[in-house]
PDB file of C-alpha atoms in Angstrom:
ATOM      1  CA  MET Y1236     -16.925  25.357   9.793  1.00 65.00           C
ATOM      2  CA  ALA Y1237     -17.595  23.771   6.395  1.00 77.00           C
ATOM      3  CA  SER Y1238     -17.398  19.998   6.198  1.00 92.00           C
ATOM      4  CA  PHE Y1239     -14.250  18.304   4.952  1.00 96.00           C
ATOM      5  CA  PRO Y1240     -14.291  18.345   1.105  1.00 97.00           C
ATOM      6  CA  VAL Y1241     -15.122  15.056  -0.612  1.00 98.00           C
ATOM      7  CA  ILE Y1242     -14.847  15.000  -4.409  1.00 98.00           C
ATOM      8  CA  ASN Y1243     -16.730  12.475  -6.547  1.00 98.00           C
ATOM      9  CA  MET Y1244     -14.485  11.995  -9.582  1.00 97.00           C
ATOM     10  CA  GLU Y1245     -17.259  10.373 -11.618  1.00 97.00           C
ATOM     11  CA  LYS Y1246     -19.018  13.725 -11.777  1.00 96.00           C
ATOM     12  CA  LEU Y1247     -16.158  15.159 -13.831  1.00 97.00           C
ATOM     13  CA  ASN Y1248     -17.600  13.257 -16.797  1.00 93.00           C
ATOM     14  CA  GLY Y1249     -21.156  14.587 -16.562  1.00 90.00           C
ATOM     15  CA  GLU Y1250     -23.324  17.655 -16.243  1.00 94.00           C
ATOM     16  CA  GLU Y1251     -21.866  18.440 -12.807  1.00 96.00           C
ATOM     17  CA  ARG Y1252     -18.296  18.836 -14.082  1.00 97.00           C
ATOM     18  CA  ALA Y1253     -18.190  22.602 -13.553  1.00 97.00           C
ATOM     19  CA  ILE Y1254     -19.489  22.274  -9.995  1.00 97.00           C
ATOM     20  CA  THR Y1255     -16.982  19.506  -9.255  1.00 98.00           C
ATOM     21  CA  MET Y1256     -14.112  21.592 -10.619  1.00 98.00           C
ATOM     22  CA  GLU Y1257     -15.218  24.457  -8.368  1.00 98.00           C
ATOM     23  CA  LYS Y1258     -15.176  22.088  -5.394  1.00 98.00           C
ATOM     24  CA  ILE Y1259     -11.610  21.024  -6.221  1.00 98.00           C
ATOM     25  CA  ASP Y1260     -10.520  24.653  -6.576  1.00 98.00           C
ATOM     26  CA  ASP Y1261     -12.145  25.605  -3.276  1.00 98.00           C
ATOM     27  CA  ALA Y1262     -10.552  22.620  -1.525  1.00 98.00           C
ATOM     28  CA  CYS Y1263      -7.106  23.610  -2.843  1.00 98.00           C
ATOM     29  CA  LYS Y1264      -7.535  27.245  -1.826  1.00 98.00           C
ATOM     30  CA  ASN Y1265      -9.182  26.810   1.555  1.00 97.00           C
ATOM     31  CA  TRP Y1266      -8.186  23.368   2.819  1.00 98.00           C
ATOM     32  CA  GLY Y1267      -5.056  22.087   1.056  1.00 98.00           C
ATOM     33  CA  PHE Y1268      -6.690  18.659   1.454  1.00 98.00           C
ATOM     34  CA  PHE Y1269      -9.588  16.795  -0.113  1.00 98.00           C
ATOM     35  CA  GLU Y1270     -10.836  13.244  -0.316  1.00 98.00           C
ATOM     36  CA  LEU Y1271     -11.517  11.456  -3.613  1.00 98.00           C
ATOM     37  CA  VAL Y1272     -14.187   8.824  -4.180  1.00 98.00           C
ATOM     38  CA  ASN Y1273     -14.894   7.014  -7.466  1.00 97.00           C
ATOM     39  CA  HIS Y1274     -11.329   7.844  -8.462  1.00 98.00           C
ATOM     40  CA  GLY Y1275     -10.867   4.926 -10.852  1.00 97.00           C
ATOM     41  CA  ILE Y1276      -8.726   2.633  -8.688  1.00 98.00           C
ATOM     42  CA  SER Y1277     -10.639  -0.601  -8.151  1.00 98.00           C
ATOM     43  CA  HIS Y1278     -11.935  -1.504  -4.709  1.00 98.00           C
ATOM     44  CA  ASP Y1279     -10.504  -4.990  -5.169  1.00 98.00           C
ATOM     45  CA  MET Y1280      -7.010  -3.548  -5.602  1.00 98.00           C
ATOM     46  CA  LEU Y1281      -7.391  -1.295  -2.577  1.00 98.00           C
ATOM     47  CA  ASP Y1282      -8.649  -4.187  -0.448  1.00 98.00           C
ATOM     48  CA  LYS Y1283      -5.688  -6.304  -1.541  1.00 98.00           C
ATOM     49  CA  VAL Y1284      -3.185  -3.534  -0.795  1.00 98.00           C
ATOM     50  CA  GLU Y1285      -4.687  -3.106   2.670  1.00 98.00           C
ATOM     51  CA  ARG Y1286      -4.726  -6.830   3.420  1.00 98.00           C
ATOM     52  CA  LEU Y1287      -1.127  -7.385   2.318  1.00 98.00           C
ATOM     53  CA  THR Y1288       0.122  -4.266   4.105  1.00 98.00           C
ATOM     54  CA  LYS Y1289      -1.447  -5.310   7.399  1.00 97.00           C
ATOM     55  CA  GLU Y1290      -0.166  -8.868   7.024  1.00 97.00           C
ATOM     56  CA  HIS Y1291       3.320  -7.533   6.347  1.00 97.00           C
ATOM     57  CA  TYR Y1292       3.203  -5.413   9.491  1.00 97.00           C
ATOM     58  CA  LYS Y1293       2.184  -8.363  11.654  1.00 97.00           C
ATOM     59  CA  GLN Y1294       4.838 -10.656  10.175  1.00 96.00           C
ATOM     60  CA  CYS Y1295       7.782  -8.305   9.754  1.00 96.00           C
ATOM     61  CA  ARG Y1296       7.408  -5.069  11.688  1.00 95.00           C
ATOM     62  CA  GLU Y1297       5.255  -5.477  14.797  1.00 95.00           C
ATOM     63  CA  GLN Y1298       7.863  -7.205  16.951  1.00 96.00           C
ATOM     64  CA  LYS Y1299      10.645  -4.859  15.805  1.00 95.00           C
ATOM     65  CA  PHE Y1300       8.519  -1.856  16.709  1.00 95.00           C
ATOM     66  CA  LYS Y1301       7.805  -3.234  20.190  1.00 94.00           C
ATOM     67  CA  GLU Y1302      11.528  -3.823  20.747  1.00 94.00           C
ATOM     68  CA  ILE Y1303      12.408  -0.251  19.715  1.00 93.00           C
ATOM     69  CA  VAL Y1304       9.685   1.211  21.934  1.00 92.00           C
ATOM     70  CA  GLY Y1305      11.016  -0.857  24.819  1.00 92.00           C
ATOM     71  CA  LEU Y1306      14.598   0.230  24.284  1.00 90.00           C
ATOM     72  CA  MET Y1307      13.565   3.897  24.178  1.00 90.00           C
ATOM     73  CA  GLY Y1308      11.348   3.564  27.236  1.00 89.00           C
ATOM     74  CA  LEU Y1309       8.425   5.219  25.461  1.00 89.00           C
ATOM     75  CA  GLU Y1310       5.768   3.106  27.143  1.00 84.00           C
ATOM     76  CA  ALA Y1311       6.832   4.586  30.481  1.00 82.00           C
ATOM     77  CA  ALA Y1312       6.850   8.207  29.259  1.00 86.00           C
ATOM     78  CA  GLN Y1313       5.617  10.669  31.894  1.00 85.00           C
ATOM     79  CA  SER Y1314       6.109  13.942  30.012  1.00 91.00           C
ATOM     80  CA  GLU Y1315       5.673  15.113  26.414  1.00 92.00           C
ATOM     81  CA  VAL Y1316       7.988  13.415  23.910  1.00 91.00           C
ATOM     82  CA  LYS Y1317       8.904  16.075  21.336  1.00 88.00           C
ATOM     83  CA  ASP Y1318      11.456  14.429  19.057  1.00 90.00           C
ATOM     84  CA  VAL Y1319      10.012  10.953  18.326  1.00 93.00           C
ATOM     85  CA  ASP Y1320       7.028   9.780  16.266  1.00 95.00           C
ATOM     86  CA  TRP Y1321       4.931   6.761  17.269  1.00 96.00           C
ATOM     87  CA  GLU Y1322       5.110   5.104  13.859  1.00 96.00           C
ATOM     88  CA  THR Y1323       6.954   2.419  11.949  1.00 97.00           C
ATOM     89  CA  THR Y1324       7.635   2.990   8.261  1.00 97.00           C
ATOM     90  CA  PHE Y1325       9.353   1.744   5.153  1.00 97.00           C
ATOM     91  CA  PHE Y1326       9.786   3.394   1.768  1.00 97.00           C
ATOM     92  CA  LEU Y1327       9.290   2.306  -1.818  1.00 98.00           C
ATOM     93  CA  ARG Y1328      10.683   4.255  -4.780  1.00 98.00           C
ATOM     94  CA  HIS Y1329       8.819   4.054  -8.105  1.00 98.00           C
ATOM     95  CA  LEU Y1330      10.258   6.840 -10.304  1.00 97.00           C
ATOM     96  CA  PRO Y1331      12.611   7.608 -11.876  1.00 96.00           C
ATOM     97  CA  GLU Y1332      13.722   4.046 -11.067  1.00 95.00           C
ATOM     98  CA  SER Y1333      11.955   1.482  -8.908  1.00 96.00           C
ATOM     99  CA  ASN Y1334      13.609  -0.134  -5.896  1.00 97.00           C
ATOM    100  CA  ILE Y1335      10.704  -2.443  -5.042  1.00 96.00           C
ATOM    101  CA  SER Y1336      12.675  -5.557  -6.008  1.00 95.00           C
ATOM    102  CA  GLU Y1337      15.441  -4.559  -3.563  1.00 95.00           C
ATOM    103  CA  VAL Y1338      13.355  -3.820  -0.447  1.00 95.00           C
ATOM    104  CA  PRO Y1339      13.826  -6.685   2.033  1.00 93.00           C
ATOM    105  CA  ASP Y1340      11.092  -8.737   3.727  1.00 93.00           C
ATOM    106  CA  LEU Y1341       8.433  -8.224   1.044  1.00 96.00           C
ATOM    107  CA  GLU Y1342       6.549 -11.234  -0.286  1.00 96.00           C
ATOM    108  CA  GLU Y1343       6.448 -11.462  -4.077  1.00 97.00           C
ATOM    109  CA  GLU Y1344       2.682 -10.940  -4.161  1.00 98.00           C
ATOM    110  CA  TYR Y1345       3.085  -7.762  -2.097  1.00 98.00           C
ATOM    111  CA  ARG Y1346       5.832  -6.433  -4.397  1.00 97.00           C
ATOM    112  CA  LYS Y1347       3.710  -7.040  -7.488  1.00 98.00           C
ATOM    113  CA  THR Y1348       0.597  -5.507  -5.939  1.00 98.00           C
ATOM    114  CA  MET Y1349       2.395  -2.367  -4.754  1.00 98.00           C
ATOM    115  CA  LYS Y1350       3.953  -1.920  -8.194  1.00 98.00           C
ATOM    116  CA  GLU Y1351       0.515  -2.123  -9.820  1.00 98.00           C
ATOM    117  CA  PHE Y1352      -0.958   0.214  -7.209  1.00 98.00           C
ATOM    118  CA  ALA Y1353       1.812   2.757  -7.817  1.00 98.00           C
ATOM    119  CA  GLY Y1354       1.020   2.691 -11.536  1.00 98.00           C
ATOM    120  CA  GLU Y1355      -2.615   3.556 -10.820  1.00 98.00           C
ATOM    121  CA  LEU Y1356      -1.641   6.326  -8.403  1.00 98.00           C
ATOM    122  CA  GLU Y1357       0.787   7.801 -10.927  1.00 98.00           C
ATOM    123  CA  LYS Y1358      -2.008   8.104 -13.487  1.00 98.00           C
ATOM    124  CA  LEU Y1359      -4.324   9.645 -10.902  1.00 98.00           C
ATOM    125  CA  ALA Y1360      -1.650  12.156  -9.844  1.00 98.00           C
ATOM    126  CA  GLU Y1361      -1.091  13.297 -13.419  1.00 98.00           C
ATOM    127  CA  GLN Y1362      -4.843  13.604 -13.979  1.00 98.00           C
ATOM    128  CA  LEU Y1363      -5.125  15.758 -10.867  1.00 98.00           C
ATOM    129  CA  LEU Y1364      -2.232  17.986 -11.917  1.00 98.00           C
ATOM    130  CA  ASP Y1365      -4.031  18.715 -15.180  1.00 98.00           C
ATOM    131  CA  LEU Y1366      -7.248  19.493 -13.289  1.00 98.00           C
ATOM    132  CA  LEU Y1367      -5.301  21.960 -11.148  1.00 98.00           C
ATOM    133  CA  CYS Y1368      -3.855  23.517 -14.317  1.00 98.00           C
ATOM    134  CA  GLU Y1369      -7.374  23.934 -15.677  1.00 98.00           C
ATOM    135  CA  ASN Y1370      -8.581  25.634 -12.503  1.00 98.00           C
ATOM    136  CA  LEU Y1371      -5.543  27.901 -12.379  1.00 98.00           C
ATOM    137  CA  GLY Y1372      -5.763  28.920 -16.031  1.00 97.00           C
ATOM    138  CA  LEU Y1373      -2.427  27.282 -16.855  1.00 97.00           C
ATOM    139  CA  GLU Y1374      -1.863  25.386 -20.088  1.00 97.00           C
ATOM    140  CA  LYS Y1375      -2.599  21.670 -19.879  1.00 95.00           C
ATOM    141  CA  GLY Y1376       0.487  19.745 -18.820  1.00 96.00           C
ATOM    142  CA  TYR Y1377       2.249  22.779 -17.303  1.00 98.00           C
ATOM    143  CA  LEU Y1378       2.630  21.298 -13.807  1.00 98.00           C
ATOM    144  CA  LYS Y1379       3.754  17.923 -15.122  1.00 97.00           C
ATOM    145  CA  LYS Y1380       6.344  19.672 -17.298  1.00 97.00           C
ATOM    146  CA  VAL Y1381       7.683  21.705 -14.357  1.00 97.00           C
ATOM    147  CA  PHE Y1382       7.902  18.545 -12.251  1.00 98.00           C
ATOM    148  CA  TYR Y1383       9.735  16.607 -14.963  1.00 96.00           C
ATOM    149  CA  GLY Y1384      13.343  17.750 -14.585  1.00 92.00           C
ATOM    150  CA  SER Y1385      15.830  15.840 -16.754  1.00 93.00           C
ATOM    151  CA  LYS Y1386      14.822  12.317 -15.661  1.00 93.00           C
ATOM    152  CA  GLY Y1387      11.127  12.666 -14.924  1.00 96.00           C
ATOM    153  CA  PRO Y1388       9.388  13.169 -11.581  1.00 97.00           C
ATOM    154  CA  ASN Y1389      10.293  11.545  -8.294  1.00 98.00           C
ATOM    155  CA  PHE Y1390       7.534   9.248  -7.126  1.00 98.00           C
ATOM    156  CA  GLY Y1391       7.681   7.155  -3.981  1.00 98.00           C
ATOM    157  CA  THR Y1392       5.563   5.670  -1.222  1.00 98.00           C
ATOM    158  CA  LYS Y1393       5.874   5.805   2.544  1.00 98.00           C
ATOM    159  CA  VAL Y1394       4.111   2.811   4.135  1.00 98.00           C
ATOM    160  CA  SER Y1395       3.364   3.548   7.797  1.00 98.00           C
ATOM    161  CA  SER Y1396       1.709   1.829  10.711  1.00 98.00           C
ATOM    162  CA  TYR Y1397       0.600   3.583  13.886  1.00 97.00           C
ATOM    163  CA  PRO Y1398       0.187   0.880  16.552  1.00 97.00           C
ATOM    164  CA  PRO Y1399      -1.832   1.377  19.747  1.00 96.00           C
ATOM    165  CA  CYS Y1400      -0.116   3.920  21.976  1.00 95.00           C
ATOM    166  CA  PRO Y1401      -0.454   3.973  25.783  1.00 93.00           C
ATOM    167  CA  HIS Y1402       0.220   7.738  25.995  1.00 93.00           C
ATOM    168  CA  PRO Y1403      -1.262   9.547  22.955  1.00 93.00           C
ATOM    169  CA  GLU Y1404      -1.442  12.725  25.019  1.00 94.00           C
ATOM    170  CA  LEU Y1405       2.370  12.657  25.304  1.00 95.00           C
ATOM    171  CA  ILE Y1406       3.538  11.184  21.982  1.00 95.00           C
ATOM    172  CA  LYS Y1407       2.377  12.170  18.497  1.00 96.00           C
ATOM    173  CA  GLY Y1408       1.917   9.509  15.864  1.00 96.00           C
ATOM    174  CA  LEU Y1409       3.545  11.998  13.490  1.00 97.00           C
ATOM    175  CA  ARG Y1410       4.466  15.530  14.509  1.00 96.00           C
ATOM    176  CA  ALA Y1411       2.921  18.557  12.800  1.00 97.00           C
ATOM    177  CA  HIS Y1412       4.479  19.513   9.440  1.00 98.00           C
ATOM    178  CA  THR Y1413       3.802  20.447   5.843  1.00 98.00           C
ATOM    179  CA  ASP Y1414       4.923  18.100   3.068  1.00 98.00           C
ATOM    180  CA  ALA Y1415       7.912  19.285   1.074  1.00 98.00           C
ATOM    181  CA  GLY Y1416       6.959  17.862  -2.299  1.00 97.00           C
ATOM    182  CA  GLY Y1417       4.232  18.197  -4.874  1.00 98.00           C
ATOM    183  CA  LEU Y1418       1.053  16.144  -4.726  1.00 98.00           C
ATOM    184  CA  ILE Y1419       0.446  13.560  -2.004  1.00 98.00           C
ATOM    185  CA  LEU Y1420      -2.001  10.670  -2.484  1.00 98.00           C
ATOM    186  CA  LEU Y1421      -2.922   8.849   0.720  1.00 98.00           C
ATOM    187  CA  PHE Y1422      -4.685   5.529   1.131  1.00 98.00           C
ATOM    188  CA  GLN Y1423      -5.489   5.459   4.833  1.00 97.00           C
ATOM    189  CA  ASP Y1424      -7.132   3.098   7.261  1.00 95.00           C
ATOM    190  CA  ASP Y1425     -10.914   3.362   7.080  1.00 94.00           C
ATOM    191  CA  LYS Y1426     -11.461   2.252  10.685  1.00 94.00           C
ATOM    192  CA  VAL Y1427      -8.701   3.850  12.774  1.00 94.00           C
ATOM    193  CA  SER Y1428      -8.561   7.647  12.600  1.00 94.00           C
ATOM    194  CA  GLY Y1429      -5.732   9.960  13.555  1.00 96.00           C
ATOM    195  CA  LEU Y1430      -4.891  12.258  10.632  1.00 98.00           C
ATOM    196  CA  GLN Y1431      -5.632  15.917  11.325  1.00 98.00           C
ATOM    197  CA  LEU Y1432      -5.050  19.177   9.473  1.00 98.00           C
ATOM    198  CA  LEU Y1433      -4.775  22.667  10.888  1.00 98.00           C
ATOM    199  CA  LYS Y1434      -7.544  24.977   9.620  1.00 97.00           C
ATOM    200  CA  ASP Y1435      -8.291  28.420  11.006  1.00 95.00           C
ATOM    201  CA  GLY Y1436      -6.178  27.648  14.068  1.00 96.00           C
ATOM    202  CA  LYS Y1437      -8.039  24.437  14.905  1.00 97.00           C
ATOM    203  CA  TRP Y1438      -7.220  20.776  14.329  1.00 97.00           C
ATOM    204  CA  VAL Y1439      -9.731  19.112  12.004  1.00 97.00           C
ATOM    205  CA  ASP Y1440     -10.021  15.344  11.544  1.00 96.00           C
ATOM    206  CA  VAL Y1441      -9.547  13.932   8.044  1.00 96.00           C
ATOM    207  CA  PRO Y1442     -12.395  11.415   8.089  1.00 92.00           C
ATOM    208  CA  PRO Y1443     -11.589   7.742   7.463  1.00 92.00           C
ATOM    209  CA  MET Y1444     -13.617   6.637   4.443  1.00 96.00           C
ATOM    210  CA  GLN Y1445     -13.475   3.217   2.829  1.00 97.00           C
ATOM    211  CA  HIS Y1446     -11.826   3.070  -0.606  1.00 98.00           C
ATOM    212  CA  SER Y1447     -11.124   6.810  -0.720  1.00 98.00           C
ATOM    213  CA  ILE Y1448      -7.831   8.490  -1.637  1.00 98.00           C
ATOM    214  CA  VAL Y1449      -6.941  11.584   0.384  1.00 98.00           C
ATOM    215  CA  ILE Y1450      -5.080  14.305  -1.535  1.00 98.00           C
ATOM    216  CA  ASN Y1451      -2.964  17.046  -0.039  1.00 98.00           C
ATOM    217  CA  LEU Y1452      -0.737  19.702  -1.537  1.00 98.00           C
ATOM    218  CA  GLY Y1453       2.970  20.042  -0.811  1.00 98.00           C
ATOM    219  CA  ASP Y1454       5.226  23.082  -0.563  1.00 98.00           C
ATOM    220  CA  GLN Y1455       6.235  22.919  -4.247  1.00 98.00           C
ATOM    221  CA  LEU Y1456       2.673  23.476  -5.444  1.00 98.00           C
ATOM    222  CA  GLU Y1457       2.410  26.490  -3.141  1.00 98.00           C
ATOM    223  CA  VAL Y1458       5.480  28.000  -4.789  1.00 97.00           C
ATOM    224  CA  ILE Y1459       4.420  27.184  -8.367  1.00 97.00           C
ATOM    225  CA  THR Y1460       0.898  28.548  -7.839  1.00 97.00           C
ATOM    226  CA  ASN Y1461       2.343  31.723  -6.270  1.00 95.00           C
ATOM    227  CA  GLY Y1462       0.460  31.007  -3.060  1.00 96.00           C
ATOM    228  CA  LYS Y1463      -2.976  30.539  -4.626  1.00 96.00           C
ATOM    229  CA  TYR Y1464      -2.888  26.968  -3.363  1.00 98.00           C
ATOM    230  CA  LYS Y1465      -1.075  26.350  -0.098  1.00 96.00           C
ATOM    231  CA  SER Y1466       0.437  23.378   1.687  1.00 98.00           C
ATOM    232  CA  VAL Y1467      -1.238  22.827   5.043  1.00 98.00           C
ATOM    233  CA  VAL Y1468       0.132  21.775   8.432  1.00 98.00           C
ATOM    234  CA  HIS Y1469      -1.040  18.306   9.422  1.00 98.00           C
ATOM    235  CA  GLN Y1470      -0.264  15.650  12.034  1.00 98.00           C
ATOM    236  CA  VAL Y1471      -1.185  12.145  13.120  1.00 98.00           C
ATOM    237  CA  VAL Y1472      -2.591  11.669  16.613  1.00 97.00           C
ATOM    238  CA  ALA Y1473      -1.725   8.294  18.116  1.00 95.00           C
ATOM    239  CA  GLN Y1474      -4.632   6.151  19.308  1.00 95.00           C
ATOM    240  CA  THR Y1475      -4.951   3.826  22.307  1.00 95.00           C
ATOM    241  CA  ASP Y1476      -6.758   1.199  20.222  1.00 94.00           C
ATOM    242  CA  GLY Y1477      -6.287  -0.086  16.698  1.00 93.00           C
ATOM    243  CA  ASN Y1478      -3.308  -0.138  14.346  1.00 95.00           C
ATOM    244  CA  ARG Y1479      -3.710   2.658  11.786  1.00 97.00           C
ATOM    245  CA  MET Y1480      -2.477   1.951   8.260  1.00 98.00           C
ATOM    246  CA  SER Y1481      -1.192   4.844   6.147  1.00 98.00           C
ATOM    247  CA  ILE Y1482       0.110   4.498   2.587  1.00 98.00           C
ATOM    248  CA  ALA Y1483       1.228   7.932   1.394  1.00 98.00           C
ATOM    249  CA  SER Y1484       2.539   8.293  -2.153  1.00 98.00           C
ATOM    250  CA  PHE Y1485       4.455  11.429  -3.090  1.00 98.00           C
ATOM    251  CA  TYR Y1486       4.391  12.667  -6.687  1.00 98.00           C
ATOM    252  CA  ASN Y1487       7.285  15.127  -6.513  1.00 98.00           C
ATOM    253  CA  PRO Y1488       9.397  17.170  -8.903  1.00 98.00           C
ATOM    254  CA  GLY Y1489      12.534  15.593 -10.307  1.00 98.00           C
ATOM    255  CA  SER Y1490      15.657  16.267  -8.267  1.00 97.00           C
ATOM    256  CA  ASP Y1491      16.987  18.805 -10.772  1.00 97.00           C
ATOM    257  CA  ALA Y1492      13.603  20.370 -11.554  1.00 98.00           C
ATOM    258  CA  VAL Y1493      13.670  24.155 -11.281  1.00 97.00           C
ATOM    259  CA  ILE Y1494      10.773  25.353  -9.124  1.00 97.00           C
ATOM    260  CA  PHE Y1495       9.414  28.902  -9.373  1.00 96.00           C
ATOM    261  CA  PRO Y1496       6.053  30.688  -9.481  1.00 96.00           C
ATOM    262  CA  ALA Y1497       4.270  30.173 -12.801  1.00 95.00           C
ATOM    263  CA  PRO Y1498       4.801  33.396 -14.801  1.00 94.00           C
ATOM    264  CA  ALA Y1499       1.163  33.408 -15.925  1.00 93.00           C
ATOM    265  CA  LEU Y1500       0.045  33.510 -12.293  1.00 93.00           C
ATOM    266  CA  VAL Y1501       2.588  36.166 -11.300  1.00 90.00           C
ATOM    267  CA  GLU Y1502       1.343  38.388 -14.137  1.00 80.00           C
ATOM    268  CA  LYS Y1503      -2.204  38.130 -12.776  1.00 74.00           C
ATOM    269  CA  ASP Y1504      -0.995  39.254  -9.349  1.00 69.00           C
ATOM    270  CA  GLN Y1505       0.833  42.418 -10.372  1.00 63.00           C
ATOM    271  CA  GLY Y1506       1.097  44.833  -7.502  1.00 56.00           C
ATOM    272  CA  GLU Y1507       1.303  42.114  -4.845  1.00 58.00           C
ATOM    273  CA  THR Y1508       4.454  41.178  -2.982  1.00 57.00           C
ATOM    274  CA  HIS Y1509       5.877  37.909  -4.283  1.00 62.00           C
ATOM    275  CA  VAL Y1510       7.592  35.995  -1.528  1.00 70.00           C
ATOM    276  CA  TYR Y1511       8.345  32.732  -3.318  1.00 92.00           C
ATOM    277  CA  PRO Y1512      11.878  31.991  -4.535  1.00 93.00           C
ATOM    278  CA  LYS Y1513      13.275  30.121  -7.532  1.00 94.00           C
ATOM    279  CA  PHE Y1514      15.300  27.013  -6.661  1.00 96.00           C
ATOM    280  CA  ILE Y1515      16.236  23.444  -7.569  1.00 97.00           C
ATOM    281  CA  PHE Y1516      14.026  20.882  -5.855  1.00 97.00           C
ATOM    282  CA  GLU Y1517      16.923  18.858  -4.445  1.00 97.00           C
ATOM    283  CA  ASP Y1518      18.267  21.953  -2.703  1.00 97.00           C
ATOM    284  CA  TYR Y1519      14.920  22.459  -1.014  1.00 97.00           C
ATOM    285  CA  MET Y1520      14.905  18.826   0.103  1.00 97.00           C
ATOM    286  CA  LYS Y1521      18.367  19.158   1.643  1.00 96.00           C
ATOM    287  CA  LEU Y1522      17.093  22.079   3.712  1.00 95.00           C
ATOM    288  CA  TYR Y1523      13.784  20.379   4.538  1.00 96.00           C
ATOM    289  CA  VAL Y1524      15.361  17.259   6.048  1.00 93.00           C
ATOM    290  CA  GLY Y1525      16.531  19.161   9.115  1.00 92.00           C
ATOM    291  CA  LEU Y1526      13.554  21.532   9.328  1.00 93.00           C
ATOM    292  CA  LYS Y1527      10.590  19.284   8.542  1.00 95.00           C
ATOM    293  CA  PHE Y1528       8.797  19.956  11.808  1.00 94.00           C
ATOM    294  CA  GLN Y1529       9.285  23.717  11.666  1.00 95.00           C
ATOM    295  CA  ALA Y1530       7.361  26.425   9.808  1.00 94.00           C
ATOM    296  CA  LYS Y1531       7.652  26.446   6.005  1.00 95.00           C
ATOM    297  CA  GLU Y1532       8.002  30.223   5.585  1.00 93.00           C
ATOM    298  CA  PRO Y1533      11.638  30.377   6.834  1.00 93.00           C
ATOM    299  CA  ARG Y1534      12.438  27.553   4.411  1.00 95.00           C
ATOM    300  CA  PHE Y1535      11.122  29.610   1.514  1.00 94.00           C
ATOM    301  CA  GLU Y1536      13.100  32.609   2.750  1.00 92.00           C
ATOM    302  CA  ALA Y1537      16.301  30.574   3.065  1.00 93.00           C
ATOM    303  CA  MET Y1538      15.986  29.330  -0.521  1.00 93.00           C
ATOM    304  CA  LYS Y1539      16.190  32.901  -1.851  1.00 86.00           C
ATOM    305  CA  ASN Y1540      19.885  33.083  -1.018  1.00 80.00           C
ATOM    306  CA  MET Y1541      20.919  29.454  -1.358  1.00 76.00           C
ATOM    307  CA  LYS Y1542      23.330  28.573  -4.144  1.00 59.00           C
ATOM    308  CA  SER Y1543      21.881  25.704  -6.221  1.00 46.00           C
ATOM    309  CA  SER Y1544      23.810  22.477  -6.605  1.00 45.00           C
ATOM    310  CA  THR Y1545      24.799  21.286 -10.076  1.00 37.00           C
ATOM    311  CA  ALA Y1546      24.773  17.518  -9.610  1.00 38.00           C
ATOM    312  CA  PRO Y1547      21.483  16.526  -8.013  1.00 38.00           C
ATOM    313  CA  ASN Y1548      20.723  13.002  -6.886  1.00 38.00           C
ATOM    314  CA  PRO Y1549      17.270  11.377  -7.011  1.00 38.00           C
ATOM    315  CA  ILE Y1550      15.104  11.707  -3.915  1.00 37.00           C
ATOM    316  CA  ALA Y1551      12.277   9.222  -3.515  1.00 39.00           C
ATOM    317  CA  THR Y1552       9.822  10.833  -1.127  1.00 41.00           C
ATOM    318  CA  ALA Y1553       9.255  13.843   1.048  1.00 43.00           C
TER     319      ALA Y1553
END
């Protein structure tokens, strides 16, 4: 099996641009995941985000997590636990409106740093969307325009910790799923592993790498690209040692954005069966909430006959 794709963004500005673009295209077609280095976000900022996130967990979330685990009796589990994830999370919304000032238990320095970090990730997400457009032969800005809706994209961050687990063979850190949204940008722990993707029927580790940003594609990009790029099933395996940090930011369509295969790509595929529906993103999210840990294909099928809502509400993350 080929090694996990790592993309050096600096090479987009030099003689190796064409080769780098080919690597991105191959990663989108054959992996649904890739890892970015030299992506433009400073190492100092990433180090600060990691330090503050881990401090926040120790101060505000560790004891609460232990209490919940105790109440649920998970430490004494003797058989597979199928409906619980061994993780503790909180969510930050950035677009269309930020809620960072309202999230409890965050120190002011942490709020400010996460706001700055989100700004850098937003720029990176939009750069990547244009690179995907270039590889797909779509006009520049097409994906961003589709994502925009009436109020702009939804952009939010899920901050997760995966503490040491006594029974990783019985409890998943996060059960297998595909992401519902658009483009996911992950800043993960560089020392504690656990993230895996399903490729060719086998689980493959997403390697921890210092200062990298892991990218994966959500269901909406599969629909828009008419299946040329696909969302990929992934999971987090709990570990017996170490507390894994995961900061996943979701650059998603606006709630009322209309999602459908790009006509230019459908035209290129004449003669093939087109299985992807046209729908409003919020309607997909309503369906996804109850079916997250099930196969995506029935979700796509269900959207073909679902009546779209007319008054969507913003959704922060998927």
